[in-house]
Amino acid sequence: MAAQAKHDWADDDDLDELITSDLPPPQKIQNKDGSTTIIEYRYNDQNQKVKTTRRIRYITHREVVNPRVAERKSWSKFGQSVKDPAGPAPDTTSVGENIIFRPSINWRKDAKDESKDPNAQAMKDKLKDKKVKCRICNGEHFTARCPYKDTMAPIGEAAGADVAAGMGDEPSAAGPGGAGAPGAGKKGSYVPPALRGAGGAAGAAAGERMGGKYGERDDLATLRVTNVSEMAEENELRDMFERFGRVTRVFLAKDRDTGMAKGFAFISFADRGDAVKACAKMDGFGFRHLILRVEFAKKAQ
Amino acid sequence: MRPVLLAGHERALTQIKYNREGDLLFSTAKDQHICAWFAHNGERLGTYQGHQGAIWTVDVDPTSTILASGSADNTIRLWEVKTGKLLKTWDFPTAVKRVEFNEDATQLLGVTEKRMGHLGTIVVLDIKIDPEAEQSDEKAMTIVCEESKATVAGWSYLSKYIIAGHEDGSVSQYDAKTGDLIYNVNVHELGSPITDLQWNQDRTYFITASKDKTAKLITAKELEVLKTYVADTPLNSASITPKKEFVILGGGQAAMDVTTTSARQGKFEARFYHKIFEEEIGRVRGHFGPLNTVAADPTGKGYASGGEDGYVRVHLFDKGYFDFNYEVERERLNRLAAQGGN
């Protein structure tokens, strides 16, 4: 070691370690499959003995090159690189990030799908002179953003079922005699399954409507459960409440990042009677070390 | 593929050249040295020191013994590839924009700039491929470009013609023995200069890149335009790939407009076109400025591009590149394989 001739402070540590160590000597084992196992021992920062086992396979790539090329590989460096050691110098040569380059015939089409720029622009142009109108209050915002969306039904809801096609401001084209044909006058426009046949019997239409957006979501039979354990699962709650009657919906609020429950849940029953029973029985029930508090959900504001 | 980035220059690249075997790569930039690199791992072999101005062009002889370079310091210099030693300097009245050896490197042509009352010329020098030999001072021939100055030039097959690309977008064919103009054909849009001219392997046809956003494949003998590749940006360089029937185009927003555009809009990508079908088949991103020069590895394994950003990026193609075939090509290969089987 060069340190013997000219002692360097930087080598001190290593030398001490060598003297004081009682580590087993490193081992090299030839495996049957041609690989080599190297076992080494060392002390880490906490003075713990660490065993490192590495399995290495040496693969020799043989490449036949032009003798001229082989000769050039042995040339010594010159100019600004004269002092560089063999191999690429880190100051001039680096490896870039991986680029995926796969030639393809419809390269242009692929690229377009990726950016979608022209389409988005076309859509924007199309909507430029369209005015946003709320179906609930006729205000200048999207229906989803309407402050009254949970308390009011859309305009014209009471009069007819023409909301079906989302055209609250148009007179209903599909009269009651529409025989289930969804919006006969507006062929091609999509009608969600829940609203199909809205032109038929008014009663059926009301019954078919799924837990709607208009606050008609049977709040009458929905329980609010608070002080729920963080570990709770929706199906656990469902099992607990199903004892009292048919449960149509279980909603357990969860943290989006951690996936843990936030501590409250909503349980909707098909029948209000069952809900009353459940509310009475489950309020104060011990679940996962916590005492549940169950009450009827208030109407959304 | 993971490109190898070569940061041997402080300024914009001007030209990249592979040697014949494709193991060495020479790069020139607007700073004042030439770099030589090993193409397989990006190791720098050395630099050639001595030029006093931006270096515009470089070329290496087929045996990789001597290297010629042309610079804005109005000289062509000859170097020994192995040691970096300067062998010879020829002085000219104006800057030298392009040098190229003929096929057996017995002659070297140089394109000089039109400036300060001097017309653009193409000079031919006799060369001896021997680092020890005394090179002659005399010019073997001088072609004066009276109409429009030459921007690029090269030797055709068998050193029969000298082909020059001009500032006005035309291509000229000169007799390489006498220097007589044989043809002058307007191939690119009038007034858009030809920025690059590179040969296929046997020098029977070449590709030109132009500021008119097209590259064209042209025969050396008839100056007939075989193919046109249309890009959406001014082109600075074009190269023909061996092994696969592709061409590589490099370009991008003019350097002076770069700061006013984003990298996405700048179109700083190497474009691959199919040589026969003239269709774009892919792009390779990476540079932060326009591509000033592209060069295809003569072994067909990769290519290198040099940009205004001062980097050379050396790419080795993946399997997907070699496997790519058009349907007709695949059918032909299958047919050939079937015949071989019988």
XYZ file of C-alpha atoms in Angstrom:
643
model
C 0.000 0.000 0.000
C 1.257 3.437 -0.806
C 0.365 4.619 2.695
C 3.393 2.796 4.058
C 5.744 5.026 2.171
C 3.925 8.326 2.670
C 1.425 8.336 5.462
C -1.827 10.002 4.577
C -4.384 11.005 7.207
C -7.141 9.868 4.921
C -5.889 6.292 5.197
C -5.765 6.279 9.018
C -9.221 4.976 9.503
C -8.824 2.128 7.111
C -5.569 1.024 8.662
C -6.991 0.985 12.195
C -9.898 -1.026 11.016
C -7.672 -3.539 9.404
C -5.673 -3.990 12.598
C -8.571 -4.273 15.019
C -10.825 -6.353 12.828
C -11.424 -9.943 13.541
C -13.612 -10.398 10.542
C -13.726 -13.692 8.744
C -11.842 -13.546 5.502
C -13.873 -12.944 2.349
C -14.960 -16.066 0.554
C -15.316 -16.845 -3.100
C -17.410 -19.800 -4.095
C -17.814 -21.070 -7.618
C -21.397 -22.114 -8.197
C -22.416 -24.924 -10.460
C -24.328 -22.663 -12.821
C -21.168 -20.765 -13.627
C -21.766 -17.789 -11.335
C -19.524 -16.809 -8.456
C -20.700 -16.047 -4.933
C -18.590 -13.535 -3.048
C -19.136 -13.218 0.699
C -17.522 -10.274 2.443
C -17.671 -9.019 6.014
C -17.324 -5.476 7.260
C -18.312 -3.223 10.163
C -20.885 -0.552 9.530
C -21.196 2.849 11.230
C -22.770 1.353 14.331
C -19.880 -1.091 14.641
C -22.113 -3.954 13.658
C -20.761 -6.783 11.673
C -22.287 -6.852 8.213
C -22.158 -9.757 5.853
C -22.444 -8.976 2.174
C -23.219 -11.752 -0.241
C -23.038 -11.060 -3.907
C -23.609 -13.378 -6.774
C -21.844 -12.387 -9.891
C -21.856 -13.925 -13.289
C -19.155 -12.948 -15.689
C -20.187 -12.938 -19.286
C -17.561 -12.472 -21.917
C -18.792 -10.719 -25.011
C -16.577 -11.488 -27.923
C -16.664 -9.014 -30.749
C -14.641 -9.301 -33.892
C -13.501 -5.911 -35.066
C -11.450 -4.640 -37.895
C -7.765 -4.756 -36.864
C -7.575 -1.057 -37.628
C -10.375 -0.376 -35.183
C -8.699 -2.552 -32.566
C -5.462 -0.686 -33.077
C -7.197 2.667 -32.688
C -8.611 1.593 -29.355
C -5.086 1.480 -27.988
C -4.197 4.997 -29.090
C -3.153 7.318 -26.323
C -5.130 10.459 -25.726
C -3.998 13.919 -26.756
C -5.039 17.562 -26.753
C -7.411 18.509 -23.966
C -7.889 14.869 -23.070
C -4.198 14.120 -22.594
C -4.540 13.828 -18.821
C -7.759 11.777 -18.842
C -7.470 8.203 -17.652
C -8.678 5.327 -19.787
C -12.416 5.159 -20.218
C -14.921 7.952 -20.700
C -14.190 11.070 -18.653
C -17.194 12.195 -16.602
C -16.745 15.850 -17.524
C -17.169 15.283 -21.238
C -19.239 12.137 -21.492
C -22.480 11.280 -19.783
C -25.399 9.036 -20.479
C -28.700 10.686 -21.270
C -32.128 9.624 -20.202
C -33.726 6.762 -21.982
C -35.526 7.645 -25.202
C -38.094 5.354 -26.658
C -37.772 5.415 -30.383
C -39.817 2.956 -32.330
C -40.444 3.784 -35.951
C -44.030 3.329 -37.039
C -46.017 4.019 -40.158
C -48.779 5.983 -38.502
C -46.384 7.952 -36.390
C -48.249 11.178 -36.998
C -51.567 9.744 -35.908
C -50.067 8.405 -32.698
C -48.552 11.725 -31.862
C -51.828 13.499 -32.444
C -53.705 11.210 -30.085
C -51.134 11.985 -27.484
C -51.443 15.719 -27.614
C -55.103 15.990 -28.619
C -54.412 19.624 -29.181
C -56.313 20.131 -32.430
C -59.386 18.333 -31.115
C -59.470 20.304 -27.920
C -59.165 23.487 -29.917
C -62.023 22.474 -32.200
C -64.193 21.713 -29.207
C -63.404 25.092 -27.726
C -64.351 26.813 -30.947
C -67.605 24.917 -31.046
C -68.528 25.937 -27.545
C -67.392 29.501 -27.872
C -70.793 31.014 -28.525
C -72.713 28.548 -26.371
C -73.996 29.954 -23.154
C -73.907 28.024 -19.935
C -77.302 27.743 -18.349
C -78.237 26.006 -15.134
C -81.114 23.581 -15.412
C -82.171 24.263 -11.857
C -82.151 27.994 -11.435
C -81.417 29.230 -14.989
C -78.311 30.929 -13.645
C -75.145 31.247 -15.682
C -73.336 28.234 -14.315
C -73.262 24.487 -14.772
C -76.042 22.590 -13.104
C -73.499 20.667 -11.066
C -72.292 23.932 -9.552
C -75.715 25.255 -8.702
C -76.109 26.304 -5.075
C -79.660 24.957 -5.110
C -78.862 21.635 -6.649
C -79.567 19.668 -3.475
C -82.667 21.523 -2.467
C -84.522 22.203 -5.686
C -85.618 20.055 -8.518
C -84.938 21.393 -12.013
C -87.360 23.834 -13.487
C -90.162 22.083 -15.236
C -89.564 18.857 -13.325
C -92.969 19.017 -11.804
C -94.665 19.822 -15.092
C -93.203 17.069 -17.211
C -90.445 14.562 -17.352
C -88.587 16.332 -20.111
C -85.546 16.835 -17.915
C -84.758 13.444 -19.161
C -82.753 14.751 -22.042
C -81.395 17.615 -20.037
C -83.385 20.238 -21.867
C -85.215 21.871 -19.041
C -85.982 24.972 -20.992
C -87.605 23.258 -23.941
C -91.168 22.141 -24.011
C -91.497 18.428 -23.673
C -91.504 16.669 -26.979
C -92.181 13.247 -25.634
C -95.686 13.388 -24.402
C -97.210 10.906 -22.032
C -98.204 8.853 -25.031
C -94.594 8.318 -25.993
C -94.974 4.637 -25.036
C -91.605 4.456 -23.412
C -89.702 5.736 -26.437
C -87.188 8.047 -24.826
C -87.488 11.547 -26.156
C -89.016 10.594 -29.484
C -88.402 14.060 -30.892
C -84.712 13.996 -30.046
C -83.438 10.915 -31.667
C -79.885 10.006 -31.035
C -79.440 11.979 -27.847
C -78.359 9.823 -24.967
C -80.785 9.159 -22.187
C -79.446 7.514 -19.066
C -81.109 4.196 -18.193
C -82.583 5.630 -15.029
C -84.553 8.149 -17.023
C -85.623 5.983 -19.900
C -89.324 5.619 -20.318
C -89.824 8.840 -18.453
C -92.568 9.640 -20.938
C -94.581 6.733 -19.587
C -96.424 6.584 -16.340
C -95.363 9.438 -14.151
C -95.324 7.251 -11.124
C -92.989 4.755 -12.678
C -90.657 7.554 -13.684
C -90.402 8.771 -10.138
C -89.834 5.286 -8.870
C -87.161 4.477 -11.388
C -85.091 7.470 -10.728
C -81.966 6.372 -8.923
C -80.677 8.200 -5.870
C -80.961 11.471 -7.669
C -79.059 14.682 -7.501
C -82.002 16.707 -6.388
C -81.951 15.870 -2.720
C -84.574 13.224 -3.284
C -82.063 10.644 -2.245
C -84.367 9.279 0.392
C -82.760 11.247 3.145
C -85.707 10.097 5.117
C -84.186 6.635 5.433
C -80.536 7.599 5.704
C -78.571 7.402 8.884
C -75.479 9.331 9.700
C -72.996 7.332 11.691
C -70.190 9.169 13.424
C -67.296 8.189 15.653
C -66.471 5.320 13.339
C -63.077 3.736 13.773
C -60.399 4.630 11.243
C -59.954 0.958 10.510
C -63.600 0.414 9.637
C -64.583 -1.062 6.302
C -67.735 -0.474 4.340
C -68.747 -4.113 4.351
C -68.404 -4.289 8.117
C -70.860 -1.471 8.437
C -73.142 -3.070 5.910
C -73.121 -6.337 7.870
C -73.945 -4.515 11.076
C -76.841 -2.540 9.650
C -78.275 -5.197 7.398
C -79.671 -6.888 10.495
C -82.377 -4.255 10.589
C -83.498 -4.319 6.983
C -82.394 -3.907 3.417
C -79.524 -1.470 3.124
C -79.421 0.311 -0.217
C -76.249 2.263 0.193
C -73.276 2.428 2.530
C -70.943 5.345 2.222
C -67.846 5.487 4.372
C -65.821 8.661 4.009
C -62.178 7.848 3.440
C -59.073 9.925 3.249
C -57.948 10.082 -0.325
C -54.245 9.847 0.454
C -54.092 7.380 3.292
C -57.173 5.320 2.518
C -58.161 5.406 6.206
C -61.721 6.091 7.194
C -62.422 9.665 8.190
C -64.737 8.713 11.020
C -68.206 9.051 9.583
C -70.495 7.128 7.312
C -73.958 7.205 5.780
C -76.230 4.223 5.655
C -79.357 4.302 3.533
C -82.184 1.889 4.131
C -84.827 0.874 1.684
C -87.492 1.302 4.309
C -87.764 4.140 6.768
C -89.117 1.827 9.420
C -85.937 -0.228 9.378
C -83.918 2.954 9.598
C -85.779 4.033 12.714
C -85.120 0.652 14.282
C -81.459 0.725 13.382
C -81.068 4.236 14.665
C -82.469 3.269 18.031
C -80.439 0.087 18.370
C -77.111 1.162 16.968
C -76.747 4.508 18.665
C -74.185 3.900 21.380
C -73.120 0.553 19.967
C -69.470 -0.335 20.651
C -67.585 -0.971 17.465
C -63.820 -1.343 17.330
C -63.282 0.275 20.693
C -65.391 3.273 19.813
C -68.950 4.060 20.605
C -70.966 4.771 17.495
C -73.272 7.695 17.312
C -76.152 7.160 14.918
C -78.706 9.760 13.926
C -80.852 10.596 10.958
C -78.994 12.392 8.258
C -80.000 15.990 7.810
C -80.870 17.251 4.403
C -77.873 18.565 2.549
C -77.670 22.325 2.614
C -32.036 3.664 -26.324
C -29.941 5.724 -23.989
C -28.008 8.330 -25.903
C -24.465 9.207 -24.908
C -24.044 12.942 -24.398
C -20.747 14.437 -25.439
C -19.992 17.795 -23.884
C -16.678 18.594 -25.500
C -17.674 21.942 -26.935
C -18.701 25.194 -25.369
C -20.509 26.483 -28.412
C -22.888 25.379 -31.106
C -21.910 22.325 -33.094
C -21.248 22.784 -36.793
C -20.470 19.342 -38.149
C -20.105 15.722 -37.086
C -18.342 13.067 -39.120
C -17.894 9.367 -38.544
C -14.841 7.686 -39.940
C -15.207 4.835 -42.400
C -15.413 2.038 -39.840
C -17.733 4.039 -37.618
C -15.580 3.692 -34.511
C -14.402 7.299 -34.366
C -16.488 10.428 -34.366
C -15.196 13.908 -35.116
C -17.075 16.993 -34.066
C -16.513 20.655 -34.781
C -18.135 23.629 -33.172
C -17.908 27.385 -33.115
C -15.328 27.130 -30.351
C -11.827 26.598 -31.617
C -11.044 22.927 -31.325
C -12.036 19.695 -33.019
C -12.916 16.739 -30.820
C -12.323 13.090 -31.646
C -14.459 10.531 -29.824
C -14.792 6.801 -29.645
C -18.277 6.205 -30.943
C -19.049 3.074 -28.921
C -18.702 4.617 -25.473
C -18.299 8.351 -25.961
C -14.755 8.447 -24.655
C -12.850 11.446 -25.936
C -9.714 10.478 -27.790
C -8.417 13.992 -28.002
C -8.730 17.469 -29.396
C -7.030 19.158 -32.297
C -5.811 22.568 -31.216
C -4.709 25.405 -33.430
C -7.613 27.062 -35.203
C -8.153 30.724 -34.417
C -11.843 30.940 -35.259
C -15.093 29.015 -35.403
C -14.602 25.702 -37.143
C -17.240 25.044 -39.757
C -16.351 21.694 -41.136
C -14.303 18.550 -40.742
C -13.574 15.431 -42.770
C -11.476 12.336 -42.251
C -9.830 10.198 -44.889
C -10.990 6.586 -45.364
C -8.002 5.156 -43.519
C -8.496 7.482 -40.546
C -4.949 8.735 -40.855
C -5.441 12.391 -41.613
C -8.146 14.880 -40.794
C -9.019 18.068 -42.648
C -10.861 21.026 -41.145
C -12.077 24.351 -42.415
C -12.526 27.393 -40.226
C -13.605 30.997 -40.037
C -9.948 31.904 -39.516
C -9.637 31.513 -43.332
C -7.629 28.313 -43.214
C -7.913 24.678 -44.081
C -5.781 22.599 -41.747
C -4.625 19.053 -42.009
C -4.102 17.000 -38.851
C -2.759 13.645 -37.914
C -5.733 11.742 -36.495
C -3.708 9.616 -34.092
C -1.733 12.325 -32.307
C -3.567 15.567 -32.935
C -0.497 17.049 -34.622
C -1.035 19.876 -37.117
C 0.440 18.810 -40.441
C -0.375 21.629 -42.816
C -2.202 24.933 -43.053
C -3.551 26.466 -46.239
C -4.562 30.120 -46.116
C -7.493 31.576 -48.018
C -8.900 35.080 -48.364
C -12.210 34.114 -46.708
C -13.685 31.558 -44.323
C -13.894 27.903 -45.304
C -17.390 26.467 -44.958
C -16.964 22.907 -46.132
C -14.170 20.411 -46.754
C -14.462 16.901 -48.145
C -12.008 14.229 -49.207
C -12.691 12.351 -52.385
C -13.178 8.602 -52.204
C -9.514 7.660 -52.082
C -8.462 10.850 -50.278
C -6.032 11.905 -52.970
C -7.794 15.230 -53.231
C -9.564 17.533 -50.875
C -12.117 20.143 -51.792
C -12.832 23.251 -49.798
C -15.719 25.693 -50.142
C -14.773 29.274 -49.386
C -17.166 32.010 -48.359
C -18.132 34.983 -50.506
C -17.041 38.055 -48.615
C -14.958 41.220 -48.747
C -14.994 41.445 -52.521
C -14.080 37.812 -52.977
C -16.417 35.487 -54.796
C -17.262 32.117 -53.310
C -15.009 29.406 -54.650
C -14.506 25.682 -54.513
C -10.813 24.857 -54.269
C -9.265 21.458 -54.799
C -6.022 20.465 -53.101
C -3.817 17.453 -53.764
C -3.305 15.369 -50.656
C -0.878 12.641 -49.683
C -2.260 10.291 -47.034
C 0.870 10.178 -44.964
C 1.517 12.188 -41.841
C 5.203 12.399 -42.710
C 4.806 13.576 -46.299
C 5.201 17.159 -47.419
C 1.852 18.464 -48.678
C 1.906 20.773 -51.666
C 0.985 24.436 -51.273
C -0.505 24.711 -54.740
C -4.177 24.480 -55.414
C -4.922 21.824 -57.985
C -8.023 23.639 -59.180
C -10.280 26.550 -58.308
C -13.920 26.768 -59.317
C -15.426 30.230 -58.961
C -19.153 30.364 -58.244
C -20.174 33.568 -59.936
C -23.933 33.377 -59.694
C -24.626 32.167 -56.210
C -22.013 31.119 -53.712
C -21.656 27.459 -52.851
C -22.577 26.522 -49.308
C -21.820 22.807 -49.459
C -19.984 20.544 -51.869
C -18.840 16.976 -52.250
C -17.239 14.418 -54.527
C -19.388 11.987 -56.463
C -18.567 8.333 -57.154
C -15.106 7.698 -58.629
C -14.344 11.392 -58.037
C -16.024 12.040 -61.348
C -18.043 15.112 -60.432
C -17.981 17.747 -57.812
C -21.521 18.449 -56.667
C -22.184 21.779 -54.998
C -25.241 23.106 -53.220
C -25.806 26.844 -53.489
C -27.222 29.630 -51.452
C -30.070 30.170 -53.933
C -31.269 26.572 -53.538
C -29.751 25.187 -56.716
C -27.389 22.267 -57.140
C -24.468 22.290 -59.573
C -22.493 19.495 -61.098
C -18.887 20.251 -62.066
C -16.450 18.050 -63.863
C -13.969 17.087 -61.186
C -11.038 16.990 -63.614
C -11.544 20.290 -65.423
C -13.804 22.237 -63.123
C -16.324 22.942 -65.896
C -19.908 23.474 -64.916
C -22.024 20.712 -66.449
C -25.454 21.290 -64.929
C -27.075 23.744 -62.611
C -30.533 22.698 -61.470
C -32.912 24.523 -59.174
C -34.061 21.822 -56.833
C -35.034 23.725 -53.729
C -37.189 26.791 -53.415
C -35.509 29.817 -54.924
C -33.522 31.719 -52.353
C -33.527 29.136 -49.614
C -29.943 28.023 -49.099
C -28.884 24.401 -49.123
C -27.512 23.640 -45.703
C -26.189 20.136 -46.038
C -25.211 17.566 -48.624
C -24.436 13.989 -47.647
C -23.753 10.958 -49.782
C -25.031 7.444 -49.746
C -22.349 4.817 -49.320
C -21.336 4.417 -52.951
C -21.754 8.130 -53.693
C -24.159 7.618 -56.586
C -26.799 9.772 -54.996
C -26.969 12.294 -52.209
C -29.381 14.070 -49.925
C -29.644 17.824 -49.591
C -31.208 19.697 -46.723
C -32.514 23.194 -47.186
C -34.045 26.079 -45.324
C -37.188 25.628 -47.448
C -38.149 22.818 -45.012
C -37.488 20.014 -47.438
C -34.762 17.488 -48.017
C -34.248 15.901 -51.414
C -32.620 12.779 -52.675
C -30.773 13.544 -55.910
C -28.713 11.423 -58.298
C -25.119 12.444 -58.849
C -25.062 11.723 -62.556
C -28.234 13.398 -63.813
C -29.080 15.637 -60.852
C -32.497 14.075 -60.951
C -34.628 14.550 -57.860
C -35.640 11.072 -56.745
C -37.410 11.788 -53.488
C -38.591 14.772 -51.482
C -38.996 14.729 -47.726
C -41.199 17.490 -46.411
C -40.661 18.701 -42.861
C -42.358 21.461 -40.880
C -39.233 23.348 -39.951
C -36.118 24.699 -41.702
C -33.583 21.916 -42.068
C -29.909 22.141 -41.238
C -28.782 18.671 -41.961
C -29.784 15.401 -43.573
C -28.194 11.997 -43.623
C -28.865 8.647 -45.287
C -28.792 5.622 -43.002
C -27.001 2.491 -44.136
C -28.609 -0.921 -43.514
C -32.118 0.481 -43.171
C -33.800 2.516 -45.877
C -34.242 5.659 -43.843
C -33.071 9.232 -43.877
C -32.486 11.388 -40.831
C -33.292 15.082 -40.969
C -32.198 17.633 -38.414
C -33.307 21.179 -38.059
C -35.463 23.464 -35.999
C -36.273 27.063 -35.490
C -33.458 29.364 -36.555
C -31.010 29.857 -33.730
C -31.842 33.543 -33.403
C -35.546 32.831 -32.832
C -34.997 30.123 -30.263
C -35.411 32.212 -27.158
C -38.860 33.323 -28.234
C -40.242 29.815 -28.622
C -40.706 26.911 -26.273
C -38.768 23.718 -26.710
C -41.934 21.951 -27.813
C -42.660 24.420 -30.582
C -39.035 24.691 -31.559
C -39.153 21.271 -33.212
C -35.696 20.369 -32.010
C -36.018 16.763 -32.973
C -34.276 14.408 -35.314
C -36.836 13.244 -37.850
C -36.720 9.852 -39.441
C -38.281 9.384 -42.856
C -38.536 6.281 -44.913
C -36.194 6.769 -47.821
C -38.464 5.175 -50.397
C -41.943 6.022 -49.166
C -41.044 9.570 -48.107
C -43.136 9.189 -44.980
C -42.118 10.317 -41.555
C -41.797 7.321 -39.267
C -40.596 8.803 -36.026
C -38.750 11.483 -34.144
C -36.051 11.529 -31.508
C -36.136 14.288 -28.953
C -33.368 15.485 -26.711
C -31.682 18.651 -27.908
C -32.413 22.032 -26.390
C -31.713 23.856 -29.601
C -31.944 23.269 -33.323
C -29.977 20.382 -34.703
C -27.108 21.744 -36.719
C -25.762 18.483 -37.934
C -26.707 14.816 -38.045
C -24.515 11.927 -39.104
C -25.441 8.300 -39.584
C -23.055 5.633 -38.377
C -21.619 3.933 -41.497
C -22.198 0.555 -39.827
C -25.900 1.400 -39.522
C -25.951 0.804 -35.787
C -26.656 4.340 -34.722
C -26.453 8.009 -35.457
C -25.144 11.158 -33.863
C -26.609 14.636 -33.791
C -25.054 17.930 -32.846
C -27.130 20.866 -31.750
C -26.996 24.565 -31.190
C -26.980 23.637 -27.479
C -23.359 22.476 -27.735
C -24.051 18.814 -27.150
C -23.406 15.849 -29.347
C -25.835 13.011 -28.737
C -24.743 9.584 -29.917
C -27.571 7.083 -30.280
C -27.384 3.350 -30.744
C -30.606 1.995 -32.178
C -32.780 -0.521 -30.374
C -34.138 -3.692 -31.837
C -37.392 -1.968 -32.747
C -35.543 0.185 -35.232
C -34.103 -2.765 -37.107
C -37.346 -4.733 -36.957
C -39.428 -1.977 -38.459
C -40.563 -2.773 -41.978
C -43.344 -1.672 -44.201
C -45.803 -4.354 -45.157
C -44.370 -4.619 -48.668
C -40.854 -4.888 -47.309
C -41.894 -7.644 -44.946
C -43.613 -9.532 -47.738
C -40.504 -9.299 -49.856
C -38.317 -10.535 -47.011
C -40.663 -13.462 -46.442
C -40.582 -14.304 -50.116
C -36.815 -14.186 -50.180
C -36.631 -16.367 -47.083
C -38.981 -18.882 -48.711
C -36.852 -18.986 -51.850
C -33.753 -19.464 -49.758
C -35.440 -22.393 -48.056
C -36.136 -24.138 -51.362
